[in-house]
CSV table of C-alpha atoms and ligand atoms in Angstrom, one decimal:
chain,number,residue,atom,x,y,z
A,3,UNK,CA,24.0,10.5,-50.2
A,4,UNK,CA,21.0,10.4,-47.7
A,5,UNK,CA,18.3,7.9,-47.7
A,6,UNK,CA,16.2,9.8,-49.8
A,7,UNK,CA,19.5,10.1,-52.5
A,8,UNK,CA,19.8,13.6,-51.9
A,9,UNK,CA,23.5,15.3,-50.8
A,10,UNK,CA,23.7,14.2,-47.2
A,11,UNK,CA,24.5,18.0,-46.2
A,12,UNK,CA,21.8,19.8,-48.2
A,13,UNK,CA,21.8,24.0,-47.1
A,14,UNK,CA,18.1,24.8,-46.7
A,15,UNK,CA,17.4,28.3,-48.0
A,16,UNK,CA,13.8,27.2,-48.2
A,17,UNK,CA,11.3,29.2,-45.5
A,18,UNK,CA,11.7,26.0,-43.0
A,19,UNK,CA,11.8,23.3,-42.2
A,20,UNK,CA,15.6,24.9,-41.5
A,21,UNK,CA,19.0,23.4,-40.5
A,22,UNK,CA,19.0,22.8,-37.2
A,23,UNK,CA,22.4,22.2,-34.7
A,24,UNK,CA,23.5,18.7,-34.3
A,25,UNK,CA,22.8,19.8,-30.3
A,26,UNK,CA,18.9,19.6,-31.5
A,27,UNK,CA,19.2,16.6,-33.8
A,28,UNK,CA,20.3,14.3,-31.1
A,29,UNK,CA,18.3,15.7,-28.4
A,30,UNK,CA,15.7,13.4,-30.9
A,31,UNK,CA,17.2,10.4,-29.7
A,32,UNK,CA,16.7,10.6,-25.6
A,33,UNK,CA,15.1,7.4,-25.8
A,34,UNK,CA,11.1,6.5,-25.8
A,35,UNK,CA,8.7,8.4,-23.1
A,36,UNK,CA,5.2,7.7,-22.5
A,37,UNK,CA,3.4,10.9,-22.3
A,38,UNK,CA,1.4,9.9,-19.6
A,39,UNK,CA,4.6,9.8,-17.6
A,40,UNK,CA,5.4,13.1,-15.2
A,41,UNK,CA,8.8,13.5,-17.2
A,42,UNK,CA,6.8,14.1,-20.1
A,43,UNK,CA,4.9,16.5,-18.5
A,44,UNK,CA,7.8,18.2,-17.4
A,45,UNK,CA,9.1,18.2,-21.1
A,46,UNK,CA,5.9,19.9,-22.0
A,47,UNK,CA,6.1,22.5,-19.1
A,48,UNK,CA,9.4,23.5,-19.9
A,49,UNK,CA,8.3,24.2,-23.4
A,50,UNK,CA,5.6,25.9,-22.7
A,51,UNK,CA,7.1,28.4,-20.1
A,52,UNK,CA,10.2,28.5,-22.6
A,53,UNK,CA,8.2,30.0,-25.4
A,54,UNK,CA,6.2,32.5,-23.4
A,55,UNK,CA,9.4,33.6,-21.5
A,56,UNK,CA,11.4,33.8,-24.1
A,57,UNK,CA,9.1,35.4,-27.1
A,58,UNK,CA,6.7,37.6,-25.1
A,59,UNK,CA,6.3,37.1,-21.1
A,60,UNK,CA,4.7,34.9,-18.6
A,61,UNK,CA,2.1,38.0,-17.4
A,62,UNK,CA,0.8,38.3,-20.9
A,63,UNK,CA,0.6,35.0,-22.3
A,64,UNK,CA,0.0,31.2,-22.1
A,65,UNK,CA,1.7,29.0,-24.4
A,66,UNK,CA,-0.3,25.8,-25.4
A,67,UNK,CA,1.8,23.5,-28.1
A,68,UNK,CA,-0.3,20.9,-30.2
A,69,UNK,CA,1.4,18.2,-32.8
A,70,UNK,CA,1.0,19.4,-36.5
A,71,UNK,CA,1.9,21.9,-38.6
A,72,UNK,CA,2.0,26.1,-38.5
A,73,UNK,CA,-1.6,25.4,-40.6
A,74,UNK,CA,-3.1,23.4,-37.1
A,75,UNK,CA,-2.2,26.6,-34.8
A,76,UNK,CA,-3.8,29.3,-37.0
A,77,UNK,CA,-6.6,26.9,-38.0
A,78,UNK,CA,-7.5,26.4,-34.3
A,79,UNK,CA,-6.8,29.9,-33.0
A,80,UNK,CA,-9.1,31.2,-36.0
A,81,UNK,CA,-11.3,28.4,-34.6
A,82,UNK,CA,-11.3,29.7,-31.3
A,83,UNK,CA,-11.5,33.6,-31.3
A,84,UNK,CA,-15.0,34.2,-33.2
A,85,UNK,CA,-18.1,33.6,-31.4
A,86,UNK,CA,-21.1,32.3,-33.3
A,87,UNK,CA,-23.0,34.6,-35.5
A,88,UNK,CA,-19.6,37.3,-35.5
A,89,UNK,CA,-17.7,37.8,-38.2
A,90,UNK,CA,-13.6,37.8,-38.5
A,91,UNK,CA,-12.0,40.6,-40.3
A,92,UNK,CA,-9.1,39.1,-42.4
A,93,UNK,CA,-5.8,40.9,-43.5
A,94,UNK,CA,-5.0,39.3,-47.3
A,95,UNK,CA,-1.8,40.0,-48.9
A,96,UNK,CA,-0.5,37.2,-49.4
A,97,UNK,CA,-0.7,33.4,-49.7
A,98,UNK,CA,-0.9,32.9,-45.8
A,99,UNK,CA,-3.5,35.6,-45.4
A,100,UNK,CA,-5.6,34.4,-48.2
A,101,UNK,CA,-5.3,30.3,-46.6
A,102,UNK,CA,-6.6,32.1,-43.3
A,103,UNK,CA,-9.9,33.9,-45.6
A,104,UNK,CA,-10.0,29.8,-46.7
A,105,UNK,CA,-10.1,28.4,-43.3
A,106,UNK,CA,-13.0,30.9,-42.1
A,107,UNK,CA,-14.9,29.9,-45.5
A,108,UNK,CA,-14.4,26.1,-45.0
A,109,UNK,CA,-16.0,26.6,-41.1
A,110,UNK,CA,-18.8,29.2,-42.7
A,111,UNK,CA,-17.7,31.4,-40.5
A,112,UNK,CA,-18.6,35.4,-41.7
A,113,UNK,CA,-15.5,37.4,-42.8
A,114,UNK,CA,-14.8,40.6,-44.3
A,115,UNK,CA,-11.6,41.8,-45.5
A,116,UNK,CA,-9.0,44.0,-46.0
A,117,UNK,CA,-7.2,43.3,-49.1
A,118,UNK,CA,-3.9,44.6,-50.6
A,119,UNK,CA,-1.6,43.8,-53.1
A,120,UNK,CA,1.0,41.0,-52.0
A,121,UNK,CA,4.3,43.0,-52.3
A,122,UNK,CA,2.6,45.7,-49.9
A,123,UNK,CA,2.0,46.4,-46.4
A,124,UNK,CA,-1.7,46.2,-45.0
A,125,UNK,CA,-2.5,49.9,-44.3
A,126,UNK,CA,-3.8,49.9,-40.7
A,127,UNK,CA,-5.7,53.0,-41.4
A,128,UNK,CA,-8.0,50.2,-42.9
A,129,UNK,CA,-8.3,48.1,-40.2
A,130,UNK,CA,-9.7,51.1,-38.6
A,131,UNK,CA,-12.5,51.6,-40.9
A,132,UNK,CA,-13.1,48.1,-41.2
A,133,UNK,CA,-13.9,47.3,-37.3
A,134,UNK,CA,-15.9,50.7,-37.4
A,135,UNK,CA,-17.9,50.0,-40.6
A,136,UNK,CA,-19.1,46.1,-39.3
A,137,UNK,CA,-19.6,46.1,-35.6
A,138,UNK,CA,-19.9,42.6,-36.2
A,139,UNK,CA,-16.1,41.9,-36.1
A,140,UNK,CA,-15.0,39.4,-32.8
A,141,UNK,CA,-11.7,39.0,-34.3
A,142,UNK,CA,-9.3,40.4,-36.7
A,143,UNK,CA,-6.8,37.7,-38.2
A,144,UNK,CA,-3.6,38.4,-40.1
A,145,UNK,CA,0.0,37.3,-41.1
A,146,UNK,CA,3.0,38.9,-39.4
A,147,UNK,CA,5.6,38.2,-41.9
A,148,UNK,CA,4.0,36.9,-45.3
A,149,UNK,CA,6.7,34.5,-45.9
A,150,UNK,CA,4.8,34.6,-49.8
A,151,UNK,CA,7.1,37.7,-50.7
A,152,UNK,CA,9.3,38.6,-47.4
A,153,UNK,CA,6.9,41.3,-46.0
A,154,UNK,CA,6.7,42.4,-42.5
A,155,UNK,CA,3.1,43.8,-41.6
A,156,UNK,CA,3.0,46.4,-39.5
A,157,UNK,CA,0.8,44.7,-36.4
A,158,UNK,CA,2.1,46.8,-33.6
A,159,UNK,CA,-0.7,49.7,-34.7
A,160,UNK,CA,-2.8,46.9,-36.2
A,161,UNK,CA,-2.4,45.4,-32.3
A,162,UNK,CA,-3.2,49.1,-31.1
A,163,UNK,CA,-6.4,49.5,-33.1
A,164,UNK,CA,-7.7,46.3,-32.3
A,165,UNK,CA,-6.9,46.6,-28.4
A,166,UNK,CA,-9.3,49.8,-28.5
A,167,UNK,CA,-11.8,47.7,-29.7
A,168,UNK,CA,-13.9,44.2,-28.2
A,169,UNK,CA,-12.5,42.4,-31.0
A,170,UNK,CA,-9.4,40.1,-30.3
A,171,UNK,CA,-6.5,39.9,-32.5
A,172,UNK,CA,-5.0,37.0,-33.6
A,173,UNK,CA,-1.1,36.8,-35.6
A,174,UNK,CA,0.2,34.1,-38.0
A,175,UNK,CA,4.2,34.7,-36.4
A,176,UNK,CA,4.7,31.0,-37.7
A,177,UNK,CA,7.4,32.5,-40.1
A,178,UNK,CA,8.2,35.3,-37.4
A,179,UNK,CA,8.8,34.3,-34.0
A,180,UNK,CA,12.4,34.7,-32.4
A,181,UNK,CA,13.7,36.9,-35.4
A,182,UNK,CA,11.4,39.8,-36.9
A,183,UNK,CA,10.8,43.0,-35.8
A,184,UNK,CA,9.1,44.5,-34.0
A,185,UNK,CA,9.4,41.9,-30.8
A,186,UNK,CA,6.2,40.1,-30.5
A,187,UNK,CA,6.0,41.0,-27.3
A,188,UNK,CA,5.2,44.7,-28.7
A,189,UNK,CA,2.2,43.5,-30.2
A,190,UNK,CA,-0.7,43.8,-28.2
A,191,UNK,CA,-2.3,40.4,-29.8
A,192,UNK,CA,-5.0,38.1,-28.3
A,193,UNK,CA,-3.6,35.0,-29.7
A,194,UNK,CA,-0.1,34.5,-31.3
A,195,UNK,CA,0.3,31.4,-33.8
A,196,UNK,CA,3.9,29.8,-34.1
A,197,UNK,CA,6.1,26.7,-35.0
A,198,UNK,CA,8.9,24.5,-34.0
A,199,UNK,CA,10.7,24.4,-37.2
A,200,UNK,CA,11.2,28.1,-38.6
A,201,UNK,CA,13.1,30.9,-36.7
A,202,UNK,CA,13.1,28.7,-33.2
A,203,UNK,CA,15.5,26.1,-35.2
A,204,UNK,CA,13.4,23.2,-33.8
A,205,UNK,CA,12.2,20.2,-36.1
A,206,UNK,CA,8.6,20.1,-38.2
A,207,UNK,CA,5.8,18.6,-36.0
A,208,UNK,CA,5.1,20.9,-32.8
A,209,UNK,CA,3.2,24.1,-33.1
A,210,UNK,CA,2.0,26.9,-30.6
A,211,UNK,CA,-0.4,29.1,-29.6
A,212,UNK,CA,0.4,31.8,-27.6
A,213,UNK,CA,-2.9,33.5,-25.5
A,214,UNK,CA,-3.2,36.6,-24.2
A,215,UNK,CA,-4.4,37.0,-21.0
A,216,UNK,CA,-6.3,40.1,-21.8
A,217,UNK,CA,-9.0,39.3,-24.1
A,218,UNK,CA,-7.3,36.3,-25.7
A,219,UNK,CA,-8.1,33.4,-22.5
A,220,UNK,CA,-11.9,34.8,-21.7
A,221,UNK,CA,-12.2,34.7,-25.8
A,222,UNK,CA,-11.1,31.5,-25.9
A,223,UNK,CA,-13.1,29.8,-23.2
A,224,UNK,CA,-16.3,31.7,-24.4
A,225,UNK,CA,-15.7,30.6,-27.8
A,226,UNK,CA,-17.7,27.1,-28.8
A,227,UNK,CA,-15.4,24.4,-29.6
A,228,UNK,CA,-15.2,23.7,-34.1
A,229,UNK,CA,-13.3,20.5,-34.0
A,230,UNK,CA,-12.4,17.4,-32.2
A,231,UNK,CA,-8.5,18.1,-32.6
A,232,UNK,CA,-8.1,21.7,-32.8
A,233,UNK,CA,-10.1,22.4,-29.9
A,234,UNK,CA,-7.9,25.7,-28.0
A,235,UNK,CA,-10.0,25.9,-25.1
A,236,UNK,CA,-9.1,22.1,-24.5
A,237,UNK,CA,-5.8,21.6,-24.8
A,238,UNK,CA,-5.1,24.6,-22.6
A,239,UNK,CA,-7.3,23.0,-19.9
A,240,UNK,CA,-5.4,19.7,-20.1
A,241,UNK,CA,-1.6,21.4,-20.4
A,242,UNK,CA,-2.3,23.7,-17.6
A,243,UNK,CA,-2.7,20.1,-15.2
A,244,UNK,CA,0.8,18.7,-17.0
A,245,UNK,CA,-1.6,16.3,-19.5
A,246,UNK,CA,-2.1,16.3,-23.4
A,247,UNK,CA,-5.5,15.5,-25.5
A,248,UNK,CA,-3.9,13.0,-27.5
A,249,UNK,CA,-0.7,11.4,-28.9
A,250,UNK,CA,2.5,13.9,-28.8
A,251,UNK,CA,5.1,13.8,-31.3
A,252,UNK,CA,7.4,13.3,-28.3
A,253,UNK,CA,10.6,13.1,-29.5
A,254,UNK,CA,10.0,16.5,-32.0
A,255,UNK,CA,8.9,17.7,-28.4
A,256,UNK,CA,12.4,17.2,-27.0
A,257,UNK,CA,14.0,18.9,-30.2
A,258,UNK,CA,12.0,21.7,-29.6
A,259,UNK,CA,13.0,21.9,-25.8
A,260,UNK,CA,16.4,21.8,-26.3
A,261,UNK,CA,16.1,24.4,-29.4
A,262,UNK,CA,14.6,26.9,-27.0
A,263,UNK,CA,17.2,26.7,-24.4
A,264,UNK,CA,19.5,27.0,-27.6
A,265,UNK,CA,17.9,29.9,-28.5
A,266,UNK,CA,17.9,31.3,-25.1
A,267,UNK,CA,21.6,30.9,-24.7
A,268,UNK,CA,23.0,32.5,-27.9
A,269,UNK,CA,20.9,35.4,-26.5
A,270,UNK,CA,17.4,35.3,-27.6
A,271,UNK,CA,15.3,37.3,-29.7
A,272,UNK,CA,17.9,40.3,-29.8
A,273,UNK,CA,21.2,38.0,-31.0
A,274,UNK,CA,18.6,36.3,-33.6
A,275,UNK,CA,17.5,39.9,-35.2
A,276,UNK,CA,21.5,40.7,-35.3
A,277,UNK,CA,22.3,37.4,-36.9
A,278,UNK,CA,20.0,37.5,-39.1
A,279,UNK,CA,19.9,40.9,-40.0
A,280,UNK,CA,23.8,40.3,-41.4
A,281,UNK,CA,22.7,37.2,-43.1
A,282,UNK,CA,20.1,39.1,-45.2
A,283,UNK,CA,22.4,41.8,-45.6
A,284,UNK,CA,24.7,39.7,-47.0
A,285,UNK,CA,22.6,37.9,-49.5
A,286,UNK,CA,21.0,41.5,-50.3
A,287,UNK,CA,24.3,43.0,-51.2
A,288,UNK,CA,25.3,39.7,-53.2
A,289,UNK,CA,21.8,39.9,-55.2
A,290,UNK,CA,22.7,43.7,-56.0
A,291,UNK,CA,26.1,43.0,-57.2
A,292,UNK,CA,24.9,40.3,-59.2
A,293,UNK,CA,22.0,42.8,-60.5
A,294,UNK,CA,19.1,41.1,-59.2
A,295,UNK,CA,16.0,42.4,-58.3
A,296,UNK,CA,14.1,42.2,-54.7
A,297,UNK,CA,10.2,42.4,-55.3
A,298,UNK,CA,9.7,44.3,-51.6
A,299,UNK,CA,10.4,47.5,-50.9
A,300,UNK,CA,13.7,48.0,-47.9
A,301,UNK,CA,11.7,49.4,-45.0
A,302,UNK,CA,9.4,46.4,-45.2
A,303,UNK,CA,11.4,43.6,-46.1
A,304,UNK,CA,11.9,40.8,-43.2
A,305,UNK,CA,15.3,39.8,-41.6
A,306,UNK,CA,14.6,36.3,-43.2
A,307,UNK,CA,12.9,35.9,-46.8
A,308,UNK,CA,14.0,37.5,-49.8
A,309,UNK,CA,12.1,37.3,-53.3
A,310,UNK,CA,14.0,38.1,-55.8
A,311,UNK,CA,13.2,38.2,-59.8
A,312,UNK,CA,14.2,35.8,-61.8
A,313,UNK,CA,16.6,36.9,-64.6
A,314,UNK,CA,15.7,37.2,-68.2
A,315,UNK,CA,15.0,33.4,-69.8
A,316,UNK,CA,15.7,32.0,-66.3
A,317,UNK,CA,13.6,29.3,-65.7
A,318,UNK,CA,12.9,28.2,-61.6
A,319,UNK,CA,13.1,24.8,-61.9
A,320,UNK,CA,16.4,24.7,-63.7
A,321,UNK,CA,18.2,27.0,-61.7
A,322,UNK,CA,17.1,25.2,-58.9
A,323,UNK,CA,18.3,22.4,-60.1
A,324,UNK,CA,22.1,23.5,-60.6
A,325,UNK,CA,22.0,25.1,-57.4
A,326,UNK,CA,20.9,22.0,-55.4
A,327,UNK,CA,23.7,20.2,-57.3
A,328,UNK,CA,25.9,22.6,-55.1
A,329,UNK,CA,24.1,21.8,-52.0
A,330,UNK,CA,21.7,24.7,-51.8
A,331,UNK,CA,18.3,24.4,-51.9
A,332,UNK,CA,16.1,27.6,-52.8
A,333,UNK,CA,12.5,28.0,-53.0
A,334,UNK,CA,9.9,28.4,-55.6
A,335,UNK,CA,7.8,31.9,-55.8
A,336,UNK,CA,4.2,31.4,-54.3
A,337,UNK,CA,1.1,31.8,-56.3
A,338,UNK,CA,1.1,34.4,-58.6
A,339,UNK,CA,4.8,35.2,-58.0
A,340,UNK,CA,5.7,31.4,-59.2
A,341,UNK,CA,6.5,32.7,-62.6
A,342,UNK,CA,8.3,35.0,-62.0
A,343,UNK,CA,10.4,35.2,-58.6
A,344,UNK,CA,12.2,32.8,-56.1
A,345,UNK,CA,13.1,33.1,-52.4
A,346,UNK,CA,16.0,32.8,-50.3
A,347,UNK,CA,15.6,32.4,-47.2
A,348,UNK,CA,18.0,32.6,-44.2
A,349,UNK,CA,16.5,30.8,-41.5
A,350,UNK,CA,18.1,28.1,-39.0
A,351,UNK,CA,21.5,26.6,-38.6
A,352,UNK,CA,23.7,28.8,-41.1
A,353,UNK,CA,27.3,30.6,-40.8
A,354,UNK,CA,27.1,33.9,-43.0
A,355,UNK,CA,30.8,32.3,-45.0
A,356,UNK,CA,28.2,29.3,-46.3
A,357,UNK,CA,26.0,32.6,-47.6
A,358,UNK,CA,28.7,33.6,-49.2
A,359,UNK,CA,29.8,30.7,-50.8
A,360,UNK,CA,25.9,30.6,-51.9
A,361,UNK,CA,26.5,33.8,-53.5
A,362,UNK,CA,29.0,32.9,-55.6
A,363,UNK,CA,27.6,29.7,-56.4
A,364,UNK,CA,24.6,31.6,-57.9
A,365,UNK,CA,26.6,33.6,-60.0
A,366,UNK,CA,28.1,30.9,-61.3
A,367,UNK,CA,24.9,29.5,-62.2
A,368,UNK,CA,22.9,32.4,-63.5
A,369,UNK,CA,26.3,32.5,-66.3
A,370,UNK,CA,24.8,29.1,-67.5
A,371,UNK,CA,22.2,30.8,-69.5
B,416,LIG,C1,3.2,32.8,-42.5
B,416,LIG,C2,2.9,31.4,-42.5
B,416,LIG,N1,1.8,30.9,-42.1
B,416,LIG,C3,1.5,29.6,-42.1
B,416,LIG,C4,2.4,28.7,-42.6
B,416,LIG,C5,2.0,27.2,-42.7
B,416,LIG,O1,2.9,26.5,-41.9
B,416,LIG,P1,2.9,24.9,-42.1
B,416,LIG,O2,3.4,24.7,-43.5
B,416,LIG,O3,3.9,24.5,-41.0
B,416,LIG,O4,1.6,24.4,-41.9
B,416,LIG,C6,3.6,29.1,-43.1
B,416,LIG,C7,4.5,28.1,-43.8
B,416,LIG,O5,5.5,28.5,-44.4
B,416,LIG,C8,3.9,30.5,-43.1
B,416,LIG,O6,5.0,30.9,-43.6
């Protein structure tokens, strides 16, 4: 048993925080490091130059990482890419898009948006209309990969539309980066929100934001600063000399580093798509077999969230239950879907035989009822 008298060995099929290698685990215990010291400011420069080289490039972006959450990242590039009295066109469908709408509302900021219905793709065709209906938009913000029902938006021509426009575009990747398609680095977008502890198999605590040197840096430090903590323009000014704003969650740091050199040498963003690719596959053929039913449609489902119906008198929380007996934790549906779906999700630190062994474990389970 763990600490928290759970299995010590739980499998995480919950949309991160994901396993993680025992080669990032015990980078967390490198000892104690002031990060006012130049070896933390090395740590921090190897991160930074990791995540731009490794999920889009050096010429097009600047990574800046800040201690929180995915939520801290998209809250401060929202923040940071509207100039006062403009408005921010938001792409809803989903739970993530919708928080983004919330996070606008809660700063008063002006939005519009285009709305669809959460198992569907936004239709860029209305982005279009949008941007030329309210010349007011200085930034259009939407989810990559609504991680609410496994979705992939299709932001290369949303990142093509915007380009052709003064507006800047900025991406919730947090549940894409390293694994979905297309590569981020086909995206022509402004600013480019990410975390530690989803496909980049680092721990929870350390976020990014990736800026565009385009229009995303001369948005950024045009844009007046919204808050003390999540202030964009001001931690980029600081990591750029090698310094922080404030306290670092240094040892998550170190995870992170040594999950990106990880990452970098099982082969990147093109090994990651493979691997998981066959590890959805996998689960996709198991959850036909077993007759179950995926609420998004093949050409837009992701390579790493599945929602799948819940049977007939299948209850969530009990199935759940008798699964994380077995050592697998799944995850609930979100929102609206909570009634009726759940979601597997193959992210981080998982061999395809423990899939399959997840598989059957399942259909063991759903014959309890
Ligand atoms: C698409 C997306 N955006 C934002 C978030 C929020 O991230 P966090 O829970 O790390 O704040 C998540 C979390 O799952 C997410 O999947």
């Amino acid at each position: 048993m763990s600490p928290a008298g759970g299995p010590a060995e739980l499998v995480l099929l919950n949309p991160g925080p994901a396993n993680t290698s025992e080669r990032v685990r015990r980078a967390l215990d490198r000892g104690d490091m002031c990060h006012r010291e130049p070896e933390f400011s090395r740590l921090l420069e190897s991160i930074r130059a990791g995540l731009v080289e490794t999920l889009v490039s050096p010429h097009s972006h600047e990574a800046v990482v800040i201690t929180g959450s995915g939520t801290a990242a998209v809250e401060m590039a929202v923040l940071s890419s509207v100039r006062p009295g403009r408005a921010v066109l938001v792409l809803e469908n989903g739970a993530y898009g919708e928080r983004i709408g919330r996070m606008c509302a809660a700063q008063g900021l002006k939005t519009y948006q285009v709305v669809e219905e959460w198992a569907r793709p936004i239709d860029p065709a209305r982005v279009t209309d949008a941007l030329a209906a309210h010349p007011d938009i200085d930034a259009v913000a939407g989810v990559m990969h609504e991680t609410t029902s496994g979705l992939v938006n299709p932001m290369e021509e949303i990142g093509a539309i915007v380009a052709a426009t003064d507006a800047v575009l900025v991406v919730d990747a947090i549940s894409a980066t390293g694994h979905e398609t297309p590569e981020l680095a086909r995206i022509q977008a402004d600013l480019v929100c990410g975390t530690a502890n989803k496909g980049l198999h680092g721990l929870p605590g350390a976020a990014f934001v990736l800026i565009g040197r385009s229009k995303g840096l001369s948005r950024v430090e045009r844009t007046p600063v919204r808050s003390g903590y999540l202030d964009l323009a001001g931690h980029l000014r600081a990591q750029r000399g090698g310094e922080v704003l404030y306290t670092p969650a240094v040892q998550v740091y170190q995870a992170f580093d040594e999950a990106i050199r990880e990452f970098r040498e099982l082969g990147g963003y093109r090994a990651r798509v493979a691997d998981y690719r066959a590890r959805a596959a996998l689960l996709r053929s198991g959850f036909a077999r077993l007759g179950l039913e995926i609420l998004v449609a093949p050409p837009h489902r992701s390579n790493s969230v599945t929602t799948v119906r819940l049977p007939a008198g299948v209850a969530y929380r009990a199935l759940h239950d008798e699964l994380k007996e077995r050592g697998f934790v799944v995850y609930a549906g979100q929102g609206r879907l909570s009634g009726d779906y759940f979601r597997v999700c193959n992210m981080g630190e998982l061999a395809l035989p423990t899939l399959s062994r997840f598989v059957s474990e399942l259909e063991e389970v759903l014959t309890l009822w």
